[in-house]
Structures are given as C-alpha cells and as structure tokens.
C-alpha cells in the first residue's frame, strides 16, 4: 500500500477515516444482482477488484471468483491468488481462465517486436481473446451476471459508459441524482445478454485505499515493488506485463528494473523490447 513517511503511518491513518460510502447498501445491491443474474466476480489481482471480492463475499460467501490469465502476468500475481483465496476464505479458491492464444503469442504475431519480421497491425480481436472469450467460459459455468471493479474515474471512456447506462435506465422509479445513482449506478447490460455491476464504480482512489486499510486486506506485492522502483501513482496499474497496444506509463522500464530475468526472457521473443527502456 502507499508508503509511510518517517513517524507517520499512512495505513493506520486510513483505517481511522470514516467510510465515505454506504457499504451495507452496496452489499444488499450485490445480493440482489446475484439473485437476478447469478454469475461470478472478476478478479484482476488489483486493488479495485479486491474490494469488490471482499464486498461480494459478504453478500454470498460461495460466490465464484475468476481470474483471466493473459499468459503475461507478474509472477507475484499468480502466487498472490492463493494468498487472497486463503485469507478471504474463498471456498473453492480462485478459478483461472487462460487466454487462448496467450498474449505473448499475439504480440509475436504482429511482427512489430522483431527487427526483421513483417509488420502487421495488431489483431482487432485482442480484446476477444484476452477478455471476451474467457468471460464467456466463466458465464457458461456460472450464469450471465458479473461483478467487477471497473471505476468511472479511471478514464473518460469508462465514465461515459456508466453515465450512458444510468441515463438509459431512467425508469422514473426514483428521483434523479444521488438517489438514482445509489440505486441503479454501475450496471452495464451487454448485447450478449450478460450484466455487469461494479459496486465501486463511483469511488475515488482514496475510497479504495481507505477500504483496503480499514479491512486489512492483502495487497498485491507488485504495488509495493513498483513504488520502490520509483513508479508514479499513474503507473500503478496491475494489468499484463506488457500492453497489447502502445506501452503506457513506462511499463517496460519498470519491468526491466524490477524483473530483469523476466525482461530478458521476453526480449528473446520480442527483440525490440529493449528500445522502449
């Protein structure tokens, strides 16, 4: 979690902050969502989805928790899955749904990463391979519902997605504004018939960090490692080791500094990787 200054324990202070969200109401909404749609919790290994897993287990202790493995995950993340399952008491552990083909195979196929290979556009179906297909497998096992930790403040696209869904709802059953957001916000209905709900869709970064501290939840060790390497807050995103599209936030730099053996192995398959560091 965020590092403490000498004489000041930030984590302890965060535990004392009064909750800014009605978590009891969120747990009730999660229970209603599961009653209506069944489904699972999508766990990325990051802080946001950890909060959602913890909230959901309060509504349904036997809820399935699923991790989509791109094939290019931080080594610590795979080990961390077992830690979360044990500490939070997930009965059947965390299910791992692998991408087929894996992300490294997709990156090699583009030719962009080799010096003497033909350069091809990245396949348009990368999202299908890494997310849509694994999610479809999980839905077939567990039902059309999904709980995830995607927040509106993370990007303009996500904010517009949630606001559009909220405006589309407009059922007139409650007053517009804060009450409407509390009752219907965070729900996305997809064309394939699945329904995703993010209980923390309108939370701030501080809301998330404070919740994690208050409940003493085990944070992925990659966060601390990135901070020790000097990565800024904007770079603390636990996705794959490499982005499928142009790298952001200097990810290759942090990878080379913090995981040199992994970087070297990847460079053999992706020779131009060193040009980004």
Backbone as JSON, one array per atom type, in Angstrom:
{
  "sequence": "XXXXXXXXXXXXXXXXXXXXXXXXXXXXXXXXXXXXXXXXXXXXXXXXXXXXXXXXXXXXXXXXXXXXXXXXXXXXXXXXXXXXXXXXXXXXXXXXXXXXXXXXXXXXXXXXXXXXXXXXXXXXXXXXXXXXXXXXXXXXXXXXXXXXXXXXXXXXXXXXXXXXXXXXXXXXXXXXXXXXXXXXXXXXXXXXXXXXXXXXXXXXXXXXXXXXXXXXXXXXXXXXXXXXXXXXXXXXXXXXXXXXXXXXXXXXXXXXXXXXXXXXXXXXXXXXXXXXX",
  "N": [[0.84, -1.18, 0.0], [0.33, 2.42, 0.06], [3.41, 4.07, 0.77], [4.76, 4.75, 4.05], [5.65, 7.81, 5.69], [8.53, 8.84, 7.64], [7.75, 8.48, 11.02], [5.08, 8.71, 10.52], [2.34, 6.83, 9.98], [0.71, 6.02, 7.3], [-1.1, 4.04, 6.53], [-2.3, 3.29, 8.96], [-3.6, 5.67, 9.6], [-5.44, 5.77, 7.5], [-7.13, 3.71, 8.2], [-8.61, 4.89, 10.13], [-10.22, 6.7, 8.93], [-13.44, 7.86, 8.33], [-15.88, 5.88, 6.71], [-16.74, 6.74, 3.38], [-18.7, 5.74, 1.86], [-21.79, 3.94, 1.55], [-21.49, 1.02, 2.51], [-22.97, -1.14, 3.44], [-25.36, -0.88, 2.06], [-24.37, -1.33, -0.51], [-23.61, -4.01, -0.35], [-26.14, -5.16, -0.12], [-27.13, -4.51, -2.67], [-25.41, -6.01, -4.25], [-26.16, -8.6, -3.47], [-28.78, -8.63, -4.49], [-28.18, -8.4, -7.21], [-26.84, -10.84, -7.69], [-28.9, -12.61, -7.09], [-30.6, -12.06, -9.19], [-29.09, -12.53, -11.51], [-27.14, -14.5, -11.11], [-23.81, -15.63, -11.69], [-20.41, -14.38, -11.4], [-17.42, -13.12, -9.7], [-15.12, -11.03, -11.2], [-11.74, -11.11, -10.86], [-8.88, -9.22, -10.94], [-6.48, -9.15, -9.69], [-5.76, -6.73, -8.79], [-6.14, -3.7, -6.77], [-8.75, -2.57, -6.86], [-10.53, -4.6, -7.74], [-10.11, -6.32, -5.66], [-11.4, -5.08, -3.51], [-14.03, -5.36, -4.44], [-14.34, -8.14, -4.46], [-14.16, -8.64, -1.7], [-16.42, -7.22, -0.74], [-18.43, -8.64, -2.07], [-18.24, -11.24, -1.05], [-19.35, -10.84, 1.4], [-21.99, -10.7, 0.79], [-22.48, -13.11, -0.51], [-21.0, -15.88, 0.43], [-20.12, -18.07, -1.05], [-19.61, -17.31, -3.63], [-18.41, -17.61, -6.98], [-15.06, -16.83, -7.89], [-13.13, -15.43, -10.4], [-10.19, -15.39, -12.33], [-8.75, -13.87, -15.1], [-6.3, -15.02, -17.09], [-3.79, -13.68, -18.9], [-1.48, -14.79, -19.75], [0.78, -13.34, -19.62], [1.45, -12.4, -16.97], [2.43, -10.75, -13.89], [4.84, -12.5, -11.95], [4.44, -12.5, -9.17], [1.73, -12.06, -8.96], [0.37, -14.44, -9.64], [1.05, -16.13, -7.52], [-0.07, -14.62, -5.52], [-2.8, -14.99, -5.85], [-3.47, -17.36, -4.51], [-2.96, -16.54, -1.9], [-4.92, -14.56, -1.47], [-7.25, -16.12, -1.74], [-6.99, -17.81, 0.46], [-6.83, -16.03, 2.68], [-9.2, -14.56, 2.51], [-11.02, -16.53, 2.6], [-12.14, -17.98, 0.41], [-14.03, -20.52, -0.73], [-13.64, -22.47, -2.87], [-11.29, -21.65, -3.92], [-9.57, -19.44, -6.27], [-10.66, -19.37, -9.52], [-8.87, -19.94, -12.53], [-8.87, -18.62, -15.68], [-7.58, -19.14, -18.7], [-6.22, -17.19, -21.44], [-6.59, -17.95, -24.88], [-5.21, -17.81, -27.99], [-2.3, -17.09, -25.9], [-1.2, -13.84, -24.62], [1.5, -13.24, -25.25], [1.95, -14.77, -27.55], [0.19, -13.46, -29.29], [1.43, -10.95, -29.44], [3.88, -11.6, -30.68], [2.96, -12.41, -33.15], [2.3, -10.04, -34.43], [4.61, -8.99, -35.53], [5.72, -6.55, -35.02], [7.52, -6.44, -32.94], [9.87, -7.58, -33.69], [13.04, -7.29, -35.42], [13.37, -8.02, -38.06], [11.02, -8.9, -39.09], [7.88, -9.04, -40.86], [5.76, -6.23, -40.51], [2.71, -6.2, -38.99], [-0.67, -5.11, -38.41], [-1.97, -4.93, -35.11], [-4.07, -7.58, -34.08], [-7.57, -7.07, -34.37], [-9.2, -8.47, -32.7], [-8.1, -8.74, -30.18], [-9.09, -8.02, -27.68], [-11.21, -9.75, -27.59], [-9.88, -12.2, -27.39], [-8.43, -11.96, -24.97], [-10.27, -11.15, -23.03], [-13.13, -11.29, -23.7], [-13.62, -13.98, -24.61], [-12.57, -15.64, -22.43], [-14.29, -14.64, -20.45], [-16.75, -15.45, -21.45], [-16.55, -18.22, -21.14], [-16.54, -18.37, -18.35], [-19.07, -17.34, -17.84], [-20.67, -19.33, -18.95], [-20.34, -21.34, -17.11], [-21.24, -20.19, -14.73], [-23.36, -18.39, -15.02], [-25.16, -15.43, -16.28], [-24.43, -13.09, -14.95], [-22.06, -10.63, -13.7], [-19.58, -9.37, -11.54], [-17.46, -6.67, -11.1], [-14.46, -4.56, -10.79], [-14.29, -2.12, -12.12], [-13.82, 1.35, -12.39], [-15.33, 4.58, -12.78], [-13.71, 6.85, -12.67], [-11.29, 6.17, -13.74], [-10.93, 6.5, -16.46], [-12.0, 8.58, -19.23], [-13.58, 7.21, -21.04], [-14.65, 5.1, -19.55], [-16.11, 6.52, -17.66], [-18.03, 7.76, -19.3], [-19.32, 5.48, -20.22], [-20.61, 4.43, -17.92], [-22.26, 6.59, -17.2], [-23.87, 6.83, -19.45], [-25.25, 4.41, -19.34], [-26.63, 4.79, -16.96], [-28.24, 7.0, -17.59], [-29.74, 5.84, -19.58], [-31.26, 4.1, -18.16], [-33.31, 5.49, -16.55], [-35.96, 5.05, -15.33], [-37.86, 6.29, -13.82], [-38.52, 5.53, -11.29], [-37.38, 6.58, -9.08], [-36.09, 9.63, -7.7], [-34.07, 11.7, -9.81], [-30.48, 11.99, -9.77], [-28.51, 11.82, -6.8], [-29.81, 9.71, -5.38], [-30.76, 8.11, -7.45], [-28.35, 7.32, -8.62], [-27.29, 5.8, -6.52], [-29.05, 3.69, -6.44], [-29.17, 2.55, -9.0], [-26.77, 2.96, -10.35], [-23.67, 1.96, -11.95], [-24.25, -0.36, -13.33], [-24.0, -2.35, -16.18], [-25.47, -3.42, -19.08], [-24.97, -5.85, -21.45], [-24.75, -6.57, -25.01], [-24.62, -9.29, -25.44], [-26.24, -10.41, -23.58], [-25.3, -10.57, -21.01], [-24.82, -9.16, -17.73], [-23.12, -6.7, -16.06], [-21.93, -5.5, -12.94], [-20.51, -2.94, -11.12], [-19.82, -2.37, -7.92], [-18.26, -0.33, -6.92], [-18.14, 1.72, -8.73], [-18.27, 4.52, -8.71], [-16.36, 5.28, -6.89], [-13.57, 6.98, -5.37], [-9.93, 7.09, -5.63], [-8.95, 7.38, -3.02], [-11.12, 6.4, -1.54], [-10.94, 3.69, -2.15], [-8.32, 2.96, -1.24], [-8.62, 3.55, 1.49], [-10.63, 1.75, 2.26], [-9.34, -0.71, 1.86], [-7.29, -0.51, 3.77], [-8.78, -0.24, 6.14], [-10.02, -2.71, 6.37], [-7.88, -4.36, 6.41], [-6.91, -5.76, 4.14], [-5.16, -8.05, 2.0], [-2.71, -6.77, -0.02], [-1.67, -6.86, -3.43], [1.69, -7.7, -3.91], [3.05, -6.52, -5.99], [2.41, -3.84, -6.19], [3.82, -2.52, -4.07], [6.39, -3.11, -4.9], [6.62, -1.76, -7.35], [6.38, 0.86, -6.43], [8.72, 1.1, -4.87], [10.54, 1.01, -6.89], [10.23, 3.46, -7.92], [8.06, 4.14, -9.45], [5.44, 6.3, -10.53], [2.17, 7.26, -9.18], [0.31, 7.08, -11.28], [1.26, 5.0, -12.74], [0.69, 2.73, -11.4], [-0.82, 0.33, -12.21], [-2.27, -2.73, -12.4], [-2.14, -4.59, -14.81], [-1.41, -6.71, -17.6], [2.05, -7.8, -18.04], [3.01, -6.51, -20.3], [1.53, -4.12, -22.47], [-1.07, -4.67, -24.86], [-1.34, -2.85, -26.87], [0.28, 0.32, -27.77], [2.79, 0.92, -25.31], [2.17, 2.22, -22.06], [2.84, 4.61, -19.45], [5.51, 3.95, -18.96], [5.93, 1.19, -18.69], [7.63, -0.87, -19.63], [10.08, 0.02, -18.69], [9.88, -0.19, -15.87], [9.52, -2.91, -15.73], [11.98, -3.9, -16.65], [13.7, -2.95, -14.67], [12.7, -4.0, -12.27], [12.09, -6.7, -12.68], [14.29, -8.22, -13.94], [15.1, -10.76, -14.97], [12.75, -11.79, -16.07], [12.32, -9.81, -17.97], [14.55, -10.21, -19.66], [14.02, -12.76, -20.67], [11.66, -12.24, -22.07], [12.63, -10.47, -23.95], [14.02, -12.06, -25.69], [12.01, -13.21, -27.17], [10.75, -10.97, -28.06], [12.46, -8.9, -29.6], [12.7, -6.08, -29.94], [11.95, -4.96, -27.6], [13.8, -3.86, -25.81], [14.25, -1.34, -26.85], [12.42, 0.29, -25.78], [13.18, 1.02, -23.3]],
  "CA": [[0.0, 0.0, 0.0], [1.13, 3.61, -0.06], [4.46, 4.04, 1.77], [4.63, 5.67, 5.17], [6.74, 8.73, 5.95], [9.06, 8.63, 8.99], [6.91, 9.0, 12.09], [3.69, 8.84, 10.1], [1.85, 5.59, 9.4], [-0.43, 6.38, 6.45], [-2.08, 2.96, 6.55], [-3.06, 3.4, 10.21], [-4.5, 6.83, 9.47], [-6.52, 5.42, 6.58], [-8.09, 2.86, 8.91], [-9.42, 5.73, 11.01], [-11.08, 7.57, 8.13], [-14.84, 7.43, 8.3], [-16.25, 5.44, 5.35], [-17.5, 7.71, 2.6], [-19.68, 5.01, 1.07], [-22.72, 3.08, 2.27], [-21.11, -0.33, 2.09], [-24.07, -2.07, 3.72], [-26.26, -0.77, 0.92], [-23.73, -1.97, -1.65], [-23.71, -5.46, -0.16], [-27.52, -5.52, -0.47], [-27.26, -4.45, -4.12], [-24.69, -7.18, -4.78], [-27.02, -9.77, -3.25], [-29.87, -8.54, -5.46], [-27.6, -8.68, -8.52], [-26.6, -12.28, -7.78], [-30.21, -13.27, -7.14], [-31.21, -11.85, -10.51], [-28.27, -12.94, -12.64], [-26.07, -15.44, -10.76], [-22.57, -15.09, -12.19], [-19.13, -14.52, -10.71], [-16.63, -11.91, -9.52], [-13.89, -10.99, -11.99], [-10.65, -10.62, -10.03], [-7.72, -8.92, -11.77], [-5.28, -9.11, -8.88], [-5.53, -5.35, -8.41], [-6.78, -3.19, -5.55], [-10.18, -2.31, -7.03], [-11.28, -5.85, -7.76], [-10.01, -6.91, -4.32], [-12.5, -4.5, -2.74], [-15.29, -5.95, -4.9], [-14.38, -9.52, -3.95], [-14.45, -8.58, -0.26], [-17.82, -6.82, -0.58], [-19.31, -9.69, -2.59], [-18.23, -12.37, -0.12], [-20.27, -10.52, 2.5], [-23.34, -10.98, 0.29], [-22.57, -14.52, -0.89], [-19.68, -16.47, 0.74], [-19.75, -19.11, -2.01], [-19.58, -16.76, -4.99], [-17.2, -17.95, -7.74], [-14.12, -15.75, -8.19], [-12.44, -15.87, -11.61], [-9.06, -14.59, -12.78], [-8.45, -14.05, -16.52], [-4.84, -15.07, -17.22], [-3.35, -13.32, -20.26], [-0.24, -15.5, -20.05], [1.88, -12.41, -19.34], [1.15, -11.81, -15.67], [3.55, -10.67, -12.96], [4.97, -13.76, -11.19], [3.86, -12.34, -7.84], [0.26, -12.08, -9.03], [-0.11, -15.82, -9.63], [1.18, -16.59, -6.13], [-0.98, -13.8, -4.73], [-4.16, -15.53, -5.94], [-3.66, -18.32, -3.41], [-2.99, -15.78, -0.64], [-6.24, -13.94, -1.36], [-8.23, -17.18, -1.53], [-6.85, -18.31, 1.83], [-7.11, -15.0, 3.69], [-10.59, -14.14, 2.43], [-11.86, -17.69, 2.8], [-12.87, -18.36, -0.81], [-14.09, -21.98, -0.53], [-13.09, -23.26, -3.98], [-10.14, -20.96, -4.49], [-9.83, -18.56, -7.41], [-10.58, -20.06, -10.81], [-8.02, -19.28, -13.52], [-9.37, -18.81, -17.04], [-6.48, -18.68, -19.56], [-6.47, -16.7, -22.79], [-6.11, -18.85, -25.93], [-3.81, -17.95, -27.58], [-1.88, -16.15, -24.85], [-0.83, -12.5, -25.09], [2.82, -13.24, -25.89], [1.76, -15.28, -28.91], [-0.42, -12.39, -30.08], [2.44, -9.91, -29.67], [4.83, -12.1, -31.67], [2.29, -12.48, -34.46], [2.21, -8.73, -35.09], [5.84, -8.66, -36.22], [6.19, -5.24, -34.58], [8.55, -6.56, -31.91], [11.08, -8.17, -34.27], [13.73, -6.37, -36.31], [13.37, -8.47, -39.45], [9.74, -9.55, -39.36], [6.89, -8.13, -41.46], [4.96, -5.53, -39.51], [1.26, -6.33, -39.21], [-1.49, -4.46, -37.4], [-2.37, -5.81, -34.01], [-5.41, -8.11, -34.41], [-8.69, -6.35, -33.77], [-9.91, -9.31, -31.75], [-7.29, -8.98, -28.99], [-9.98, -7.98, -26.51], [-11.97, -11.01, -27.62], [-9.02, -13.29, -26.92], [-7.98, -11.79, -23.6], [-11.35, -10.87, -22.09], [-14.47, -11.76, -24.07], [-13.7, -15.45, -24.62], [-12.5, -16.17, -21.06], [-15.52, -14.27, -19.73], [-17.84, -16.3, -21.94], [-16.39, -19.52, -20.49], [-16.98, -18.22, -16.96], [-20.53, -17.17, -17.85], [-21.3, -20.63, -19.21], [-20.3, -22.12, -15.87], [-21.8, -19.55, -13.53], [-24.53, -17.55, -15.26], [-24.93, -14.21, -17.06], [-24.03, -11.94, -14.14], [-20.64, -10.41, -13.43], [-19.2, -8.27, -10.65], [-16.09, -6.27, -11.41], [-14.01, -3.38, -10.07], [-14.02, -1.02, -13.05], [-14.29, 2.61, -11.83], [-15.54, 5.65, -13.76], [-12.66, 7.86, -12.61], [-10.06, 5.67, -14.35], [-10.8, 7.02, -17.82], [-13.2, 9.24, -19.75], [-14.42, 6.21, -21.7], [-15.4, 4.37, -18.53], [-17.09, 7.44, -17.08], [-19.14, 7.9, -20.26], [-20.04, 4.2, -20.26], [-21.5, 4.33, -16.77], [-23.26, 7.65, -17.23], [-24.82, 6.49, -20.51], [-26.11, 3.33, -18.83], [-27.5, 5.37, -15.95], [-29.23, 7.82, -18.29], [-30.63, 4.95, -20.33], [-32.18, 3.46, -17.2], [-34.4, 6.48, -16.5], [-37.25, 4.36, -15.19], [-38.8, 7.14, -13.11], [-38.9, 4.95, -10.01], [-36.81, 7.38, -8.0], [-35.65, 10.94, -8.14], [-32.77, 11.76, -10.46], [-29.42, 12.5, -8.93], [-27.76, 10.93, -5.91], [-30.57, 8.51, -5.06], [-30.78, 7.29, -8.65], [-27.01, 6.74, -8.75], [-27.11, 4.79, -5.49], [-29.94, 2.55, -6.68], [-29.02, 1.95, -10.32], [-25.47, 3.21, -10.95], [-22.67, 0.92, -12.01], [-24.75, -1.56, -14.02], [-23.84, -2.35, -17.63], [-26.11, -4.55, -19.76], [-24.27, -6.04, -22.72], [-25.54, -7.14, -26.11], [-24.62, -10.75, -25.38], [-27.16, -10.86, -22.56], [-24.69, -10.55, -19.69], [-24.99, -7.92, -16.97], [-22.0, -6.45, -15.15], [-22.18, -4.49, -11.91], [-19.36, -2.53, -10.32], [-20.3, -1.67, -6.72], [-17.4, 0.81, -6.6], [-17.99, 2.44, -9.99], [-18.09, 5.96, -8.49], [-15.42, 5.5, -5.78], [-12.29, 7.64, -5.65], [-8.76, 6.32, -5.21], [-8.9, 7.4, -1.56], [-12.15, 5.47, -1.05], [-10.42, 2.33, -2.3], [-7.2, 2.75, -0.32], [-9.11, 3.56, 2.86], [-11.34, 0.49, 2.49], [-8.33, -1.77, 1.98], [-6.61, -0.35, 5.06], [-9.74, -0.46, 7.22], [-10.31, -4.15, 6.48], [-6.59, -5.07, 6.42], [-6.92, -6.71, 3.03], [-3.8, -8.3, 1.5], [-2.49, -6.1, -1.29], [-0.73, -7.49, -4.34], [3.03, -7.16, -3.64], [3.57, -5.77, -7.14], [2.24, -2.41, -5.9], [4.96, -2.05, -3.28], [7.61, -3.22, -5.69], [6.62, -0.66, -8.31], [6.66, 2.09, -5.69], [10.13, 1.1, -4.5], [11.28, 1.29, -8.12], [10.04, 4.87, -8.27], [6.92, 4.34, -10.35], [4.44, 7.25, -10.02], [0.85, 6.69, -8.93], [-0.4, 6.77, -12.53], [1.8, 3.75, -13.29], [0.34, 1.6, -10.53], [-1.94, -0.38, -12.83], [-1.92, -4.14, -12.47], [-2.61, -5.33, -15.97], [-0.37, -7.64, -18.02], [3.41, -7.28, -18.04], [3.1, -5.62, -21.43], [0.25, -3.78, -23.08], [-1.28, -5.18, -26.2], [-1.18, -1.7, -27.75], [1.45, 1.08, -27.33], [3.0, 0.88, -23.87], [1.91, 3.45, -21.33], [3.35, 4.75, -18.08], [6.85, 3.41, -18.82], [5.84, -0.16, -18.13], [8.82, -1.65, -19.96], [11.15, 0.48, -17.82], [9.7, -0.8, -14.55], [9.72, -4.35, -15.9], [13.42, -4.17, -16.75], [14.34, -2.65, -13.39], [12.2, -4.82, -11.16], [12.01, -8.12, -13.03], [15.27, -8.32, -15.04], [15.1, -12.09, -15.59], [11.55, -11.86, -16.91], [12.56, -8.92, -19.1], [15.5, -10.86, -20.57], [13.32, -13.85, -21.35], [10.72, -11.66, -23.03], [13.38, -9.82, -25.02], [14.38, -13.08, -26.68], [10.86, -13.39, -28.05], [10.35, -9.65, -28.55], [13.77, -8.24, -29.61], [12.66, -4.62, -29.87], [11.5, -4.53, -26.27], [14.83, -3.03, -25.17], [14.2, 0.02, -27.4], [11.44, 1.06, -25.01], [13.71, 1.27, -21.97]],
  "C": [[0.88, 1.23, 0.0], [2.14, 3.69, 1.08], [4.26, 5.07, 2.86], [5.85, 6.57, 5.25], [7.25, 8.46, 7.36], [8.16, 9.27, 10.04], [5.45, 9.12, 11.74], [3.27, 7.57, 9.39], [0.57, 5.88, 8.62], [-1.51, 5.31, 6.51], [-2.93, 3.03, 7.81], [-4.03, 4.56, 10.15], [-5.68, 6.51, 8.56], [-7.57, 4.55, 7.27], [-9.03, 3.69, 9.77], [-10.38, 6.63, 10.26], [-12.49, 7.0, 8.09], [-15.24, 7.04, 6.88], [-17.09, 6.48, 4.64], [-18.6, 7.06, 1.79], [-20.56, 4.16, 1.98], [-22.47, 1.64, 1.86], [-22.19, -1.36, 2.39], [-25.08, -2.06, 2.58], [-25.69, -1.43, -0.32], [-23.79, -3.49, -1.55], [-25.12, -5.93, -0.5], [-27.72, -5.51, -1.99], [-26.56, -5.63, -4.78], [-25.54, -8.44, -4.63], [-28.17, -9.79, -4.25], [-29.37, -8.88, -6.87], [-27.39, -10.18, -8.71], [-27.91, -13.07, -7.83], [-30.81, -13.2, -8.53], [-30.42, -12.5, -11.64], [-27.29, -14.08, -12.36], [-24.73, -14.82, -11.18], [-21.4, -15.24, -11.24], [-18.51, -13.14, -10.47], [-15.38, -12.04, -10.38], [-12.8, -10.34, -11.15], [-9.4, -10.45, -10.87], [-6.41, -9.06, -11.02], [-4.96, -7.73, -8.38], [-6.38, -4.92, -7.23], [-8.28, -3.03, -5.7], [-10.99, -3.6, -7.0], [-11.18, -6.58, -6.42], [-11.12, -6.38, -3.43], [-13.82, -5.15, -3.13], [-15.42, -7.39, -4.43], [-14.77, -9.51, -2.47], [-15.91, -8.2, 0.0], [-18.76, -7.97, -0.98], [-19.36, -10.89, -1.66], [-19.12, -12.11, 1.08], [-21.71, -10.79, 2.08], [-23.54, -12.45, 0.0], [-21.2, -15.17, -0.68], [-19.21, -17.5, -0.28], [-19.67, -18.61, -3.44], [-18.31, -17.22, -5.71], [-16.36, -16.7, -8.01], [-13.22, -16.22, -9.32], [-11.35, -14.87, -12.0], [-8.78, -14.9, -14.24], [-6.94, -13.93, -16.71], [-4.44, -14.82, -18.66], [-2.16, -14.15, -20.71], [0.99, -14.63, -19.87], [1.58, -11.66, -18.05], [2.43, -11.7, -14.83], [3.64, -11.98, -12.17], [4.32, -13.67, -9.82], [2.34, -12.46, -7.86], [-0.27, -13.5, -8.96], [-0.04, -16.4, -8.22], [0.17, -15.89, -5.23], [-2.41, -14.34, -4.76], [-4.44, -16.5, -4.8], [-3.74, -17.6, -2.06], [-4.37, -15.16, -0.42], [-7.3, -14.99, -1.04], [-8.19, -17.67, -0.09], [-7.28, -17.27, 2.85], [-8.57, -14.58, 3.68], [-11.54, -15.32, 2.54], [-12.72, -18.04, 1.6], [-12.88, -19.88, -0.89], [-13.4, -22.79, -1.6], [-11.85, -22.63, -4.59], [-10.55, -20.06, -5.64], [-9.63, -19.34, -8.7], [-9.7, -19.25, -11.77], [-8.52, -19.65, -14.91], [-8.32, -18.27, -18.01], [-6.97, -18.16, -20.91], [-5.87, -17.68, -23.79], [-6.31, -18.16, -27.29], [-3.45, -16.91, -26.52], [-1.37, -14.85, -25.47], [0.54, -12.49, -25.77], [2.73, -13.74, -27.32], [1.17, -14.2, -29.81], [0.59, -11.3, -30.4], [3.44, -10.35, -30.73], [4.22, -12.07, -33.06], [2.26, -11.13, -35.18], [3.45, -8.43, -35.92], [6.46, -7.36, -35.76], [7.41, -5.34, -33.67], [9.83, -7.2, -32.43], [11.71, -7.22, -35.27], [13.6, -6.76, -37.79], [12.09, -9.19, -39.83], [8.78, -8.57, -40.02], [6.0, -7.53, -40.39], [3.48, -5.63, -39.88], [0.51, -5.6, -38.11], [-1.84, -5.46, -36.31], [-3.78, -6.3, -34.28], [-6.51, -7.38, -33.66], [-9.38, -7.15, -32.68], [-9.1, -9.58, -30.48], [-8.15, -8.96, -27.74], [-10.82, -9.26, -26.43], [-11.15, -12.14, -27.02], [-8.71, -13.18, -25.44], [-9.12, -11.64, -22.59], [-12.65, -11.55, -22.48], [-14.58, -13.28, -24.03], [-13.55, -16.06, -23.23], [-13.76, -15.85, -20.25], [-16.68, -15.15, -20.15], [-17.76, -17.69, -21.31], [-16.89, -19.45, -19.05], [-18.5, -18.06, -16.89], [-21.23, -18.5, -18.1], [-21.34, -21.48, -17.95], [-21.17, -21.52, -14.78], [-23.01, -18.66, -13.77], [-24.16, -16.22, -15.88], [-24.49, -12.98, -16.25], [-22.53, -11.84, -13.96], [-20.5, -9.24, -12.47], [-17.75, -7.95, -10.93], [-15.75, -4.95, -10.72], [-13.67, -2.2, -10.96], [-14.64, 0.28, -12.52], [-14.36, 3.7, -12.9], [-14.38, 6.64, -13.8], [-11.37, 7.43, -13.3], [-9.86, 6.16, -15.77], [-12.1, 7.69, -18.24], [-14.15, 8.22, -20.38], [-15.26, 5.46, -20.68], [-16.45, 5.26, -17.88], [-18.29, 7.6, -18.0], [-19.98, 6.63, -20.32], [-21.05, 4.11, -19.13], [-22.61, 5.38, -16.81], [-24.3, 7.37, -18.32], [-25.77, 5.4, -20.04], [-27.09, 3.87, -17.8], [-28.6, 6.22, -16.58], [-30.23, 6.96, -19.05], [-31.65, 4.3, -19.41], [-33.46, 4.28, -17.06], [-35.79, 5.87, -16.35], [-38.29, 5.21, -14.46], [-39.2, 6.61, -11.75], [-38.32, 5.72, -8.83], [-36.33, 8.7, -8.57], [-34.28, 10.85, -8.81], [-31.73, 12.28, -9.49], [-28.85, 11.42, -8.02], [-28.52, 9.64, -5.61], [-30.61, 7.56, -6.24], [-29.44, 6.6, -8.85], [-26.81, 5.6, -7.75], [-27.91, 3.53, -5.79], [-29.63, 1.82, -7.98], [-27.63, 2.11, -10.93], [-24.56, 2.0, -10.95], [-23.07, -0.34, -12.74], [-24.63, -1.38, -15.53], [-24.5, -3.6, -18.2], [-25.51, -4.67, -21.15], [-25.18, -6.7, -23.76], [-25.61, -8.66, -26.05], [-25.51, -11.3, -24.28], [-26.58, -10.9, -21.16], [-24.88, -9.18, -19.04], [-23.87, -7.8, -15.95], [-22.36, -5.34, -14.18], [-20.88, -4.21, -11.17], [-19.87, -1.76, -9.1], [-19.49, -0.41, -6.41], [-17.2, 1.7, -7.83], [-17.72, 3.93, -9.78], [-17.17, 6.26, -7.31], [-14.19, 6.25, -6.28], [-11.14, 6.71, -5.25], [-8.69, 6.26, -3.69], [-9.94, 6.47, -0.95], [-11.61, 4.03, -1.07], [-9.31, 2.06, -1.3], [-7.67, 2.69, 1.14], [-9.84, 2.27, 3.21], [-10.35, -0.65, 2.7], [-7.64, -1.71, 3.33], [-7.54, -0.71, 6.22], [-9.99, -1.95, 7.44], [-9.04, -5.01, 6.43], [-6.53, -6.14, 5.33], [-5.51, -6.85, 2.44], [-3.61, -7.71, 0.1], [-1.47, -6.86, -2.13], [0.66, -6.88, -4.14], [3.63, -6.38, -4.81], [3.44, -4.27, -6.9], [3.45, -1.86, -5.15], [6.24, -2.09, -4.09], [7.72, -2.09, -6.7], [6.93, 0.66, -7.62], [8.14, 2.19, -5.32], [11.02, 1.38, -5.71], [11.16, 2.74, -8.55], [8.89, 5.14, -9.2], [5.92, 5.32, -9.75], [3.08, 6.58, -9.87], [0.15, 6.28, -10.22], [0.07, 5.47, -13.16], [1.42, 2.53, -12.48], [-0.94, 0.94, -11.04], [-1.54, -1.83, -13.03], [-2.65, -4.82, -13.62], [-1.51, -6.33, -16.34], [0.99, -6.98, -17.96], [3.63, -6.26, -19.14], [1.71, -5.33, -21.95], [0.15, -4.4, -24.46], [-1.07, -4.09, -27.24], [0.01, -0.89, -27.24], [1.57, 1.15, -25.81], [2.79, 2.24, -23.25], [2.6, 3.42, -19.99], [4.72, 4.11, -17.88], [6.89, 1.99, -18.32], [7.07, -1.01, -18.42], [9.99, -1.26, -19.07], [11.07, -0.18, -16.45], [9.93, -2.31, -14.62], [11.21, -4.69, -15.92], [14.11, -3.95, -15.41], [13.94, -3.64, -12.3], [12.19, -6.31, -11.41], [12.99, -8.39, -14.18], [15.28, -9.68, -15.72], [13.9, -12.28, -16.51], [11.75, -11.01, -18.16], [13.48, -9.58, -20.13], [14.83, -11.98, -21.36], [12.36, -13.31, -22.41], [11.46, -11.04, -24.21], [13.82, -10.82, -26.08], [13.25, -13.3, -27.67], [10.45, -12.09, -28.73], [11.6, -8.76, -28.59], [13.73, -6.73, -29.44], [12.21, -4.09, -28.52], [12.5, -3.6, -25.61], [14.81, -1.59, -25.68], [13.25, 0.9, -26.59], [11.94, 1.4, -23.61], [14.94, 2.17, -22.02]]
}
